[in-house]
PDB file of N, CA and C in Angstrom:
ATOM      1  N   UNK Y 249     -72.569  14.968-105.303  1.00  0.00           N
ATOM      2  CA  UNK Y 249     -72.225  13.662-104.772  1.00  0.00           C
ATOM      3  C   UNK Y 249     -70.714  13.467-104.745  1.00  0.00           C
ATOM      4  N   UNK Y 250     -70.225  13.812-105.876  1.00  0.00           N
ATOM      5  CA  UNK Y 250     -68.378  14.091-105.485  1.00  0.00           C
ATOM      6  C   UNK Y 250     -67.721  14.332-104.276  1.00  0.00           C
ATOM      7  N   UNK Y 251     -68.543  15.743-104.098  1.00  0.00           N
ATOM      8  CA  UNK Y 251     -68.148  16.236-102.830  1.00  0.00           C
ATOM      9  C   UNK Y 251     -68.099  15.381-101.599  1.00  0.00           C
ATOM     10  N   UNK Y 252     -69.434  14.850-101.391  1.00  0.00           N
ATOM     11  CA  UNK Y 252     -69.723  13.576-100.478  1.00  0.00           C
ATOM     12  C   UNK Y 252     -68.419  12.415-100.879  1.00  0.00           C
ATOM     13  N   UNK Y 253     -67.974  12.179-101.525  1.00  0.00           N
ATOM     14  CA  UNK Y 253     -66.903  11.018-101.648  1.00  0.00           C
ATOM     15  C   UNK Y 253     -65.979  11.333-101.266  1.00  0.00           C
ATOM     16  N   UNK Y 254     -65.646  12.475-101.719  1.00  0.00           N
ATOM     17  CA  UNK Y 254     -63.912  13.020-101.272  1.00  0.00           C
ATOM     18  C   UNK Y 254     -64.339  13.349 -99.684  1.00  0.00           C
ATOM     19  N   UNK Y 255     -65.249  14.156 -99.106  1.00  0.00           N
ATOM     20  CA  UNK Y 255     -65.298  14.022 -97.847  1.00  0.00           C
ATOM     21  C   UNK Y 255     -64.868  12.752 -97.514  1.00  0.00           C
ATOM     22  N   UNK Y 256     -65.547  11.808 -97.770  1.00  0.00           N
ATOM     23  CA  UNK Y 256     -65.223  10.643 -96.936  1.00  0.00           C
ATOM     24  C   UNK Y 256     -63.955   9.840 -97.369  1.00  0.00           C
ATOM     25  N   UNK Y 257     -63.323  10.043 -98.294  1.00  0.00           N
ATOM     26  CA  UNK Y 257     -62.115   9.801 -98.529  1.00  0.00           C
ATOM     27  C   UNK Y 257     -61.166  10.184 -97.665  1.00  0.00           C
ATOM     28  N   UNK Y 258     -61.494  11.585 -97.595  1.00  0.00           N
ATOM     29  CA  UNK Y 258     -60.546  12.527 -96.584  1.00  0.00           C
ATOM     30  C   UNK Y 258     -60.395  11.941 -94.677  1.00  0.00           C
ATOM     31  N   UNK Y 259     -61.523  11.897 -94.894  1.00  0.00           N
ATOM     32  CA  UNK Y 259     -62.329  11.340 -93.741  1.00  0.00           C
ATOM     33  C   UNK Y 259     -61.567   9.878 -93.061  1.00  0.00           C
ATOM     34  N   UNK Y 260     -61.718   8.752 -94.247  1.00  0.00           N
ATOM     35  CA  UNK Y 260     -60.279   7.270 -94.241  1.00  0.00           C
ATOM     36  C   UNK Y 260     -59.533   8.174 -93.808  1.00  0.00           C
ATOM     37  N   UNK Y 261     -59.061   8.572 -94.893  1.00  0.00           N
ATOM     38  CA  UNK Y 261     -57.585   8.765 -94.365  1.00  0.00           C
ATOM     39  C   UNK Y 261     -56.990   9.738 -93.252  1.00  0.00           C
ATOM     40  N   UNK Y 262     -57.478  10.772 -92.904  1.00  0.00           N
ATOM     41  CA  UNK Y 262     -57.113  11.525 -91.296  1.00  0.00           C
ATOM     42  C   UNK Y 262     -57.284  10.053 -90.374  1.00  0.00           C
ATOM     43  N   UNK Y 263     -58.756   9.090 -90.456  1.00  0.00           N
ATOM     44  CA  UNK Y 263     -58.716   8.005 -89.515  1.00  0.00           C
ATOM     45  C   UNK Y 263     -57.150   7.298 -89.144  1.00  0.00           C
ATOM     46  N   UNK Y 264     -56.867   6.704 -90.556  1.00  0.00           N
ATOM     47  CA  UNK Y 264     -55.848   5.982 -90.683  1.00  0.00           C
ATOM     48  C   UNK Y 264     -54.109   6.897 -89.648  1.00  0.00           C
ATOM     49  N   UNK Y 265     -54.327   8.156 -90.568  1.00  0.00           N
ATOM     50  CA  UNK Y 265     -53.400   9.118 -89.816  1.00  0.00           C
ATOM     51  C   UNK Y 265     -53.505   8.707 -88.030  1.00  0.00           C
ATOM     52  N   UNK Y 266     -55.038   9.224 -87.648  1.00  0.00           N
ATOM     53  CA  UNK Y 266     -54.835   9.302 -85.892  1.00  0.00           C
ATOM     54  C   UNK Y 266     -54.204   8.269 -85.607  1.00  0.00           C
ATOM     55  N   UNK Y 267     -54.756   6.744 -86.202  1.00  0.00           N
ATOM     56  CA  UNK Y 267     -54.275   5.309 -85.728  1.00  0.00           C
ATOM     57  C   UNK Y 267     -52.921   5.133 -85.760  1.00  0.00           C
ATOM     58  N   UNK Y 268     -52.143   5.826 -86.663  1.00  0.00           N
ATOM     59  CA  UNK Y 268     -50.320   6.052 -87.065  1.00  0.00           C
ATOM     60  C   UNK Y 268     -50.276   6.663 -85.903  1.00  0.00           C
ATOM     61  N   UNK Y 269     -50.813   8.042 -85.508  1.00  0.00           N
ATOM     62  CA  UNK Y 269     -50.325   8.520 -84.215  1.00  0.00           C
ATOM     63  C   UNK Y 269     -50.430   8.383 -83.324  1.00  0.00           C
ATOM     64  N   UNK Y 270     -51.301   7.455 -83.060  1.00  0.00           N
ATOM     65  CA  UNK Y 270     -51.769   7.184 -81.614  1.00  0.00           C
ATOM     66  C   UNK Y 270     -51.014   6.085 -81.263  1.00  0.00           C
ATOM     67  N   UNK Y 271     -49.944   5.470 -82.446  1.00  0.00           N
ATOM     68  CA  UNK Y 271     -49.355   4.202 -82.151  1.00  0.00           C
ATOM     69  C   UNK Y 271     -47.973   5.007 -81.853  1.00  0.00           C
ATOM     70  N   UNK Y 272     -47.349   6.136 -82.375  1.00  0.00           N
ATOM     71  CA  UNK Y 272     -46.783   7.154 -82.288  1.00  0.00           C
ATOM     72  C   UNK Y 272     -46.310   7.605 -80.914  1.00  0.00           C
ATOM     73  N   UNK Y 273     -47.393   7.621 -80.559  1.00  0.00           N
ATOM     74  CA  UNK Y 273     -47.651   8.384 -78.952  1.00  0.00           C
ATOM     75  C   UNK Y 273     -47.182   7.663 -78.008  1.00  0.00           C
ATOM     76  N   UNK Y 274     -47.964   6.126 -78.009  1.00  0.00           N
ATOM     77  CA  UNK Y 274     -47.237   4.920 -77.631  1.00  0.00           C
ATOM     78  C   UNK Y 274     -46.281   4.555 -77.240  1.00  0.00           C
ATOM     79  N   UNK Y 275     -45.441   4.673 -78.265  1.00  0.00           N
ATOM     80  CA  UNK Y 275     -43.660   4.592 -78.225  1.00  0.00           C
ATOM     81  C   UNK Y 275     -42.937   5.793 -77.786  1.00  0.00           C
ATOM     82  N   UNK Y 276     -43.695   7.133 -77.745  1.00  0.00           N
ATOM     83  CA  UNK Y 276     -42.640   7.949 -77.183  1.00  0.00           C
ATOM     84  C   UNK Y 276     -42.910   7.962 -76.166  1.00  0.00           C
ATOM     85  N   UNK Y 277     -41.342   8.376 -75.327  1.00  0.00           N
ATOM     86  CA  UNK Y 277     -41.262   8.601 -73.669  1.00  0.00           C
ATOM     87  C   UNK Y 277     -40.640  10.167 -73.715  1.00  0.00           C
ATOM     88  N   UNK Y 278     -41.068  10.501 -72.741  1.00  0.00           N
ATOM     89  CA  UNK Y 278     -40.821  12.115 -72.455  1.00  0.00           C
ATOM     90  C   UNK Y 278     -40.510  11.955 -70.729  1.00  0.00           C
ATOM     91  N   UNK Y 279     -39.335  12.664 -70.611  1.00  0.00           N
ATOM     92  CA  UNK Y 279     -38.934  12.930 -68.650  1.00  0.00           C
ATOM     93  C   UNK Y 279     -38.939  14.348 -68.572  1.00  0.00           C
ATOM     94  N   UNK Y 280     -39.933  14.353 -67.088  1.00  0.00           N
ATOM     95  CA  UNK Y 280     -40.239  14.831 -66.407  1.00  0.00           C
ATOM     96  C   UNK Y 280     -39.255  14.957 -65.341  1.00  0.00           C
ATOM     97  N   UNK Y 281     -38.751  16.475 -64.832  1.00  0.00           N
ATOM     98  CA  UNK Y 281     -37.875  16.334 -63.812  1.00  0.00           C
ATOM     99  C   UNK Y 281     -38.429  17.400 -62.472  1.00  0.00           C
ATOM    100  N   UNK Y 282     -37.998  17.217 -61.514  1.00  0.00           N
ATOM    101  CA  UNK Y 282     -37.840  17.994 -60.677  1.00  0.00           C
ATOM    102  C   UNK Y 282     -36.894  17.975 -59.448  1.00  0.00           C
ATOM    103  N   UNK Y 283     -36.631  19.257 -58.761  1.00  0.00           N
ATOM    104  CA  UNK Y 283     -35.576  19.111 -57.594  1.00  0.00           C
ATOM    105  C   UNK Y 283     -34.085  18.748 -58.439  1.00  0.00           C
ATOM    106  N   UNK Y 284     -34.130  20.186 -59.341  1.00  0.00           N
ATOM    107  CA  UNK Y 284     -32.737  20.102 -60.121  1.00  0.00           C
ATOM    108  C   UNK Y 284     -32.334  18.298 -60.277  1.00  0.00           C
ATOM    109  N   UNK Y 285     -33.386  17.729 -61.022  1.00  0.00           N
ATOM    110  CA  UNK Y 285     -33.172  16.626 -61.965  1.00  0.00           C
ATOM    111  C   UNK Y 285     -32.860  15.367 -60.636  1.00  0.00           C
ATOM    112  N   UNK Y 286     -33.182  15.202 -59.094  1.00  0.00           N
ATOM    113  CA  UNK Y 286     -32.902  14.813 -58.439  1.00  0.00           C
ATOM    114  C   UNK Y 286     -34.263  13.621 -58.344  1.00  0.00           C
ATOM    115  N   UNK Y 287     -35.233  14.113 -59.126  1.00  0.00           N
ATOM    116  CA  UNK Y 287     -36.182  13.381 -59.197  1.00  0.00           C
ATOM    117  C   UNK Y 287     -36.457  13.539 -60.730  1.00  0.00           C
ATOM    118  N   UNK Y 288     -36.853  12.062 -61.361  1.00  0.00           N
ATOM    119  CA  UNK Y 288     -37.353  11.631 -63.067  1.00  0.00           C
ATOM    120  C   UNK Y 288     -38.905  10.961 -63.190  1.00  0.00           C
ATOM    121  N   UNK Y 289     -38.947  11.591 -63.709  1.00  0.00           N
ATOM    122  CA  UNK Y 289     -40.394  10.945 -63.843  1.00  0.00           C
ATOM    123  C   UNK Y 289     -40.694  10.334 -65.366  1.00  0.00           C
ATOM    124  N   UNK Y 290     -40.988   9.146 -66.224  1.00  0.00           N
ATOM    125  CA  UNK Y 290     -40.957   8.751 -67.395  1.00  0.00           C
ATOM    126  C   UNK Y 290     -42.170   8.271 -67.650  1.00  0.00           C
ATOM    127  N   UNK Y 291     -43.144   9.158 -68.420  1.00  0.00           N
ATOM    128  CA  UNK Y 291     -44.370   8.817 -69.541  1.00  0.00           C
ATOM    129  C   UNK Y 291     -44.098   8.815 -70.620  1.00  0.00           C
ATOM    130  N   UNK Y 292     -45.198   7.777 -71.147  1.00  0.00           N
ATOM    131  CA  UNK Y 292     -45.087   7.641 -72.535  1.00  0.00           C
ATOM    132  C   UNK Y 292     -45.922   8.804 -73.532  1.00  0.00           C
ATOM    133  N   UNK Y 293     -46.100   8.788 -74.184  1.00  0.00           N
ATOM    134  CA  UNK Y 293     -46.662  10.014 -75.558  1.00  0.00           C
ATOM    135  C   UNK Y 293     -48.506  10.491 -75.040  1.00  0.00           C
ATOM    136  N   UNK Y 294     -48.625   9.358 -74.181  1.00  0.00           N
ATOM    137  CA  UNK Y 294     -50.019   8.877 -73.801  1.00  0.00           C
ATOM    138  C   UNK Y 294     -50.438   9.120 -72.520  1.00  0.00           C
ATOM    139  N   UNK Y 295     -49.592   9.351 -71.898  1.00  0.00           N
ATOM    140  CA  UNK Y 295     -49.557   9.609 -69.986  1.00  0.00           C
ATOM    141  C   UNK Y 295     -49.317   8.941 -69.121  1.00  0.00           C
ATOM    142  N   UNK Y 296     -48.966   7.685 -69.844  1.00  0.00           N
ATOM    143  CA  UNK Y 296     -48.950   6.445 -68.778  1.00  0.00           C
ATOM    144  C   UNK Y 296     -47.311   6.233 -68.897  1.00  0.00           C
ATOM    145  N   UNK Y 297     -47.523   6.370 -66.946  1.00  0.00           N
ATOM    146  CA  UNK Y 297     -45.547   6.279 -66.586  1.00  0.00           C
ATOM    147  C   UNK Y 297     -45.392   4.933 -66.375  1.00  0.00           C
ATOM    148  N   UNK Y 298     -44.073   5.524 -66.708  1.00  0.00           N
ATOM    149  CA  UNK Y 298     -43.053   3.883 -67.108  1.00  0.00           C
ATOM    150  C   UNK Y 298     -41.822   4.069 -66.499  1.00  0.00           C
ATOM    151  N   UNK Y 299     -41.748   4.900 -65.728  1.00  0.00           N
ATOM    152  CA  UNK Y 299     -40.820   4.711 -65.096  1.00  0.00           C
ATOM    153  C   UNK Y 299     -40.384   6.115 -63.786  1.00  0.00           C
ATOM    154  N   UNK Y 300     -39.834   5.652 -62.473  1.00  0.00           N
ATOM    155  CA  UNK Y 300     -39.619   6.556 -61.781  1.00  0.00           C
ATOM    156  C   UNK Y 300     -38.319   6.477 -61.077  1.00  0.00           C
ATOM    157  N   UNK Y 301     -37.036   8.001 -61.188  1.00  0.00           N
ATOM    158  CA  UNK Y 301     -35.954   8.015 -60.606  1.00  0.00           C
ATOM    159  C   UNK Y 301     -35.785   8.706 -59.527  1.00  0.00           C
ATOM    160  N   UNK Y 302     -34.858   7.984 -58.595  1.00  0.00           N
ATOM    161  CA  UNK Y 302     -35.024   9.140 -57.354  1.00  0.00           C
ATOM    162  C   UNK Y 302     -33.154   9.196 -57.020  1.00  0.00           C
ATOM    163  N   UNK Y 303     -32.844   9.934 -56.728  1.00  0.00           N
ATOM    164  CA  UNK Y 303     -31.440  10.643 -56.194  1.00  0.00           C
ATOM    165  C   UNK Y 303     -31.341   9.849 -54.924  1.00  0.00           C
ATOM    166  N   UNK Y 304     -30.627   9.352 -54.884  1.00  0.00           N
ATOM    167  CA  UNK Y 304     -29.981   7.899 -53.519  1.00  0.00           C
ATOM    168  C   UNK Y 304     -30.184   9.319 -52.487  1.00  0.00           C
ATOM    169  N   UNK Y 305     -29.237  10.793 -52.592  1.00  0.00           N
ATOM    170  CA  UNK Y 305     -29.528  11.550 -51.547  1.00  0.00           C
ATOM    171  C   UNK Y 305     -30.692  12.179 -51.082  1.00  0.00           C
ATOM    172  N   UNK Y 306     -31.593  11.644 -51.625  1.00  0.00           N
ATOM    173  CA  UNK Y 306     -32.987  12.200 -51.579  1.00  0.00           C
ATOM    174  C   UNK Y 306     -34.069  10.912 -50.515  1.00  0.00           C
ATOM    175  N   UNK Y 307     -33.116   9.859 -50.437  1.00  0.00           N
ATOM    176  CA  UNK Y 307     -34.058   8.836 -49.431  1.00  0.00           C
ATOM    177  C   UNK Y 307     -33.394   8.798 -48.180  1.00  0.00           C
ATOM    178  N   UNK Y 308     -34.138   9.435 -47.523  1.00  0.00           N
ATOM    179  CA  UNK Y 308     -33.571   9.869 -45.607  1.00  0.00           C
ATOM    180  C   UNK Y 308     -35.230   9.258 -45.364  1.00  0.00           C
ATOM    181  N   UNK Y 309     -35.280   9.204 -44.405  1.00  0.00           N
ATOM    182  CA  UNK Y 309     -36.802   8.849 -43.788  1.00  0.00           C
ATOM    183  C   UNK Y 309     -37.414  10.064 -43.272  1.00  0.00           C
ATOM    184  N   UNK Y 310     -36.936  11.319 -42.693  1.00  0.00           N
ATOM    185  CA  UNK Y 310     -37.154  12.260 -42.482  1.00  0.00           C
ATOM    186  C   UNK Y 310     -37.266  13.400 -43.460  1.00  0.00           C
ATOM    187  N   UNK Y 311     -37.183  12.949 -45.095  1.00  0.00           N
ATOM    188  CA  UNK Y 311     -37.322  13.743 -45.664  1.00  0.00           C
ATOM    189  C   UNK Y 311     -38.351  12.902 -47.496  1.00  0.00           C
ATOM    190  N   UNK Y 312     -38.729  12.155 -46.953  1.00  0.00           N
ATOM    191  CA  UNK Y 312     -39.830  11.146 -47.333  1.00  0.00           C
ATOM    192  C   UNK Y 312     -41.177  12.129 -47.716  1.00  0.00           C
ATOM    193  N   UNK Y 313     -41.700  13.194 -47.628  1.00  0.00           N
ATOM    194  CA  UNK Y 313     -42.534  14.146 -47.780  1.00  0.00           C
ATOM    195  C   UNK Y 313     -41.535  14.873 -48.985  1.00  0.00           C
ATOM    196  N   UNK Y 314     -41.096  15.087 -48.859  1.00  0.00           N
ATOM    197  CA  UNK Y 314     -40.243  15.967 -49.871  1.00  0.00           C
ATOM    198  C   UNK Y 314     -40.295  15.296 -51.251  1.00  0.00           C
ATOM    199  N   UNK Y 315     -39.798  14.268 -51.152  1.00  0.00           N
ATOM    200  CA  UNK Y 315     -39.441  13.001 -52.037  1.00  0.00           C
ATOM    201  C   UNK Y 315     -40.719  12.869 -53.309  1.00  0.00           C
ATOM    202  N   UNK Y 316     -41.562  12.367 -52.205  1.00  0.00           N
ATOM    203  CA  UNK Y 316     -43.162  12.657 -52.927  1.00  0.00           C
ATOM    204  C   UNK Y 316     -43.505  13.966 -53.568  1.00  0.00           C
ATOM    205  N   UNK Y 317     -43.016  15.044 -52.995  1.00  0.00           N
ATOM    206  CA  UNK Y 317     -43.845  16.390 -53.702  1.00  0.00           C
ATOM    207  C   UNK Y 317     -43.016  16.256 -55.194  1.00  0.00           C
ATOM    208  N   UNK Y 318     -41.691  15.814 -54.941  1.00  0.00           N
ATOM    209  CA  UNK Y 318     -40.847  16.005 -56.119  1.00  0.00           C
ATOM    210  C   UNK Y 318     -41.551  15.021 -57.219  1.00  0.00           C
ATOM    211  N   UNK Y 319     -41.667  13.880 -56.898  1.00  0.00           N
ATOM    212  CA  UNK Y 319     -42.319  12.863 -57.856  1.00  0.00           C
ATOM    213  C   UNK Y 319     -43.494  13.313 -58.124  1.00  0.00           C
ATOM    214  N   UNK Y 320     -44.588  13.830 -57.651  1.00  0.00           N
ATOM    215  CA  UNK Y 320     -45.993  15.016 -57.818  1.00  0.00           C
ATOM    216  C   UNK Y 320     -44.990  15.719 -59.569  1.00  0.00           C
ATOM    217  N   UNK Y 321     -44.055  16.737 -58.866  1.00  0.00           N
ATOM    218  CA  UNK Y 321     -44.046  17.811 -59.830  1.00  0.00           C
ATOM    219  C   UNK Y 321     -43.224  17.430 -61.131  1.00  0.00           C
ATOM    220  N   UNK Y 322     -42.185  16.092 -60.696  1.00  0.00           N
ATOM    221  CA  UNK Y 322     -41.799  15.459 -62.110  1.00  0.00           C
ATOM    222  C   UNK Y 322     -42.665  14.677 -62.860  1.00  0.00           C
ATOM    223  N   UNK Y 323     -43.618  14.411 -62.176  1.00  0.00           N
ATOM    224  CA  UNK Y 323     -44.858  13.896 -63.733  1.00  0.00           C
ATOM    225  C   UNK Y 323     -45.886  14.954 -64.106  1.00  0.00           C
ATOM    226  N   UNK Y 324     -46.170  15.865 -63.373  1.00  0.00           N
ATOM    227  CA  UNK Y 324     -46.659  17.104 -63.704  1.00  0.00           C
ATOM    228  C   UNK Y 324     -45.863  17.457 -64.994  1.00  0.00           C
ATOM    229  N   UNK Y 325     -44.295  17.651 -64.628  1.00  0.00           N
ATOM    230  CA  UNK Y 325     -43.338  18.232 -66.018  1.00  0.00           C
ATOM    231  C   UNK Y 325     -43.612  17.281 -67.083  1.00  0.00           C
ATOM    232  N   UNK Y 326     -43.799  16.085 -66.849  1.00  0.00           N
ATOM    233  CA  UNK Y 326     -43.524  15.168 -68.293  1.00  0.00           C
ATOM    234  C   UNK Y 326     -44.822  14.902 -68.211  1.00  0.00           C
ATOM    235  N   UNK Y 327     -45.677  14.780 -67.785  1.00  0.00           N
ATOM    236  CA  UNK Y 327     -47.546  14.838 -68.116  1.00  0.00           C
ATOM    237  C   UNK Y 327     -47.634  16.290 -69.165  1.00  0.00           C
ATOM    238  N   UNK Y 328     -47.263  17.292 -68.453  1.00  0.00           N
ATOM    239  CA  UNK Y 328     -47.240  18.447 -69.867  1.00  0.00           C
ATOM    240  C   UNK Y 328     -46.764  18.593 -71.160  1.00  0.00           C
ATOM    241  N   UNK Y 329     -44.830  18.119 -70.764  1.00  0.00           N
ATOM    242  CA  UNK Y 329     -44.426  17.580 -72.301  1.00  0.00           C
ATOM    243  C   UNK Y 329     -45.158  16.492 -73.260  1.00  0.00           C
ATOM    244  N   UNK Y 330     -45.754  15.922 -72.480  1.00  0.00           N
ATOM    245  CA  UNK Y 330     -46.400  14.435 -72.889  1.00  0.00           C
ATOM    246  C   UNK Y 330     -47.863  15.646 -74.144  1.00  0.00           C
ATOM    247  N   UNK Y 331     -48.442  16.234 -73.351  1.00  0.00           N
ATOM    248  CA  UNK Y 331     -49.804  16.727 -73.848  1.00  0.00           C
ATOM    249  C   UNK Y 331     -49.115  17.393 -75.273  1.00  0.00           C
ATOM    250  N   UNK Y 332     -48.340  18.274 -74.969  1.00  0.00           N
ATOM    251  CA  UNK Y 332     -47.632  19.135 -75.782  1.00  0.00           C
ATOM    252  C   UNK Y 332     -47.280  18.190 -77.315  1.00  0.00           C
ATOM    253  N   UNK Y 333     -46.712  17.084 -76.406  1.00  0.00           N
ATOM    254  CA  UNK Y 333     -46.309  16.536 -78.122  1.00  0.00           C
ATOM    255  C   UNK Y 333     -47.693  15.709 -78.620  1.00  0.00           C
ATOM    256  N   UNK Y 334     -48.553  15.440 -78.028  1.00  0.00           N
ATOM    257  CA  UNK Y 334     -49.025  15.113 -78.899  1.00  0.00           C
ATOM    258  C   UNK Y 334     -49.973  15.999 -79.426  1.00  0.00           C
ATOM    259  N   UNK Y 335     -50.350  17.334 -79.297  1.00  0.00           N
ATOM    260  CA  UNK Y 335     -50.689  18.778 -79.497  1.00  0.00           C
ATOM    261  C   UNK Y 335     -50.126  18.744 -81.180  1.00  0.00           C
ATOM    262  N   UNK Y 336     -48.789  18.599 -80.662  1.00  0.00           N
ATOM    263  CA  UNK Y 336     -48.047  18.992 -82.132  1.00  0.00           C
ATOM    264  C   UNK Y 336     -48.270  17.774 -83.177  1.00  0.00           C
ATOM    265  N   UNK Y 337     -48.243  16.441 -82.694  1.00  0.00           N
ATOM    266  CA  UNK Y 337     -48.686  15.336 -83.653  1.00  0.00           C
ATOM    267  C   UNK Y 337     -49.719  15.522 -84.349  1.00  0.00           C
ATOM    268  N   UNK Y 338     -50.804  15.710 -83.504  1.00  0.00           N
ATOM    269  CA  UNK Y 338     -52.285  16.561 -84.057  1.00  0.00           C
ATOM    270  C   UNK Y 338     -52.393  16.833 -84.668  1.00  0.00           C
ATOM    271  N   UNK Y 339     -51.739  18.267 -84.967  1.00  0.00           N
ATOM    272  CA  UNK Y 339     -51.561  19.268 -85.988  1.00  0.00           C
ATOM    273  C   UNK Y 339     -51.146  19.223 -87.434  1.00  0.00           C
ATOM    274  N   UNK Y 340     -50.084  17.575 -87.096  1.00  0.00           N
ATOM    275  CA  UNK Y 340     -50.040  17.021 -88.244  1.00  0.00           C
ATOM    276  C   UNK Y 340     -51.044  16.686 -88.828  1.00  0.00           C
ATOM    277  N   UNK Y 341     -51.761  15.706 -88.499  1.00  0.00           N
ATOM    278  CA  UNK Y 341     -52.618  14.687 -88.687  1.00  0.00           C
ATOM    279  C   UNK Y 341     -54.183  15.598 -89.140  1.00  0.00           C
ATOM    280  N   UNK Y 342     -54.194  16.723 -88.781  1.00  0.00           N
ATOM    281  CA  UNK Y 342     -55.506  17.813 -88.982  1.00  0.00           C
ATOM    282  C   UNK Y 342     -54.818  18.587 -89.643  1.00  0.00           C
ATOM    283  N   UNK Y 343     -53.704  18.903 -90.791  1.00  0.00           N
ATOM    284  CA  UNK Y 343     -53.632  19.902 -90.796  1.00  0.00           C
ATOM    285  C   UNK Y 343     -54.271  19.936 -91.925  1.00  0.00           C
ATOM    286  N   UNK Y 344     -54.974  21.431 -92.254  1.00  0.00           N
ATOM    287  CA  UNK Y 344     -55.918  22.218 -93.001  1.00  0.00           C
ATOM    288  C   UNK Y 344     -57.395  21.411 -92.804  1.00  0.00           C
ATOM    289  N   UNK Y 345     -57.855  20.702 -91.783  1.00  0.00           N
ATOM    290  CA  UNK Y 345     -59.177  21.006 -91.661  1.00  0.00           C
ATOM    291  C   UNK Y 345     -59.787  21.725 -90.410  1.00  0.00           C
ATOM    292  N   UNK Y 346     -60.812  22.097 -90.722  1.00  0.00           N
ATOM    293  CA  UNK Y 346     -61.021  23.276 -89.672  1.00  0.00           C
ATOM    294  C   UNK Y 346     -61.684  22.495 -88.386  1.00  0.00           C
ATOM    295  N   UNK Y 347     -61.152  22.200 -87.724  1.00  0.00           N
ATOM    296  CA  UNK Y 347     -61.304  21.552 -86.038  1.00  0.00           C
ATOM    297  C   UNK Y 347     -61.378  22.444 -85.006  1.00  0.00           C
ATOM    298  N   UNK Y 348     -62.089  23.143 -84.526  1.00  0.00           N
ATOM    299  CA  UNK Y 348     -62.198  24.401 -84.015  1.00  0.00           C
ATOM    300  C   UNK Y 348     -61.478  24.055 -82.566  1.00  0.00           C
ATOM    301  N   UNK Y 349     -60.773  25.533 -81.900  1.00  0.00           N
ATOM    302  CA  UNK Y 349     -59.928  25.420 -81.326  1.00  0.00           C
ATOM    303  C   UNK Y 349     -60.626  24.738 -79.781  1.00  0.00           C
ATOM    304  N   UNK Y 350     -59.269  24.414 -78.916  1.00  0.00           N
ATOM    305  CA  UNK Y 350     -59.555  23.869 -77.866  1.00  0.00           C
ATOM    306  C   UNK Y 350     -60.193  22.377 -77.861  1.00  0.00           C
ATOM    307  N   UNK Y 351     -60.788  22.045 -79.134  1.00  0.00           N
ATOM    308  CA  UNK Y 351     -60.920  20.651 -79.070  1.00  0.00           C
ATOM    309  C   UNK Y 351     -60.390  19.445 -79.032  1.00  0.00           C
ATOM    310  N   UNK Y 352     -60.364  18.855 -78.255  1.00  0.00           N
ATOM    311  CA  UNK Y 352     -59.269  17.658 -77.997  1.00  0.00           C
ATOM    312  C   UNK Y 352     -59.692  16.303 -78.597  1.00  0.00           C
ATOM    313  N   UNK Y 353     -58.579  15.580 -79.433  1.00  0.00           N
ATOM    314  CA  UNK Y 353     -58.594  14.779 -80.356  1.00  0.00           C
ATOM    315  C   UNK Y 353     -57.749  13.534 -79.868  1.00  0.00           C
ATOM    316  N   UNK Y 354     -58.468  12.538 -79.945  1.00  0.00           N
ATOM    317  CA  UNK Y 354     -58.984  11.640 -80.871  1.00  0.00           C
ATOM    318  C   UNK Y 354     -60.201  11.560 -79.760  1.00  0.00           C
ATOM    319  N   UNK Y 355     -61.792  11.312 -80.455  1.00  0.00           N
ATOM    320  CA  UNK Y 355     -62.705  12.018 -79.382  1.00  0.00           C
ATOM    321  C   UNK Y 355     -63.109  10.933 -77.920  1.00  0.00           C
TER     322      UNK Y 355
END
């Protein structure tokens, strides 16, 4: 029956941990760039953008297709940094229990 307690002890507290990180995640912003930094793209820890920059020489009307692919591949860049850190927050928050790989957390 010990065993059963400290499980669930353990159990609080990783909870408590995700809720720290997920508030964590929240507050960070990560940029996303593309077209040698001519385009910014700004998510938070979580995926949700907050913000988008574009290069004054980058708005022609004839080059309005371009513009877009760049904003595509600068939240692509900071949608990945975004996953990445919170990959590594994770790792905090689990570390030494066995969560088998590829599983994505918080469920």
């Amino acid at each position: 029956m010990k065993d059963m307690m400290g499980m669930m002890k353990k159990a609080q507290e990783m909870q408590a941990r995700m809720g720290e990180m997920q508030a964590e995640l929240e507050a960070l912003e990560v940029v996303g760039t593309a077209g040698g930094d001519a385009v910014q793209v700004t998510l938070t820890g979580k995926g949700e953008m907050r913000g988008v920059k574009v290069d004054p020489s980058l708005l022609k009307p004839d080059e309005a297709e371009i513009v877009e692919d760049l904003i595509i591949a600068a939240h692509a860049d900071a949608k990945q940094k975004s996953e990445e850190m919170a990959q590594e927050k994770m790792k905090e928050v689990t570390a030494g229990l066995p969560i088998p790989p590829g599983m994505k957390m918080p469920f």
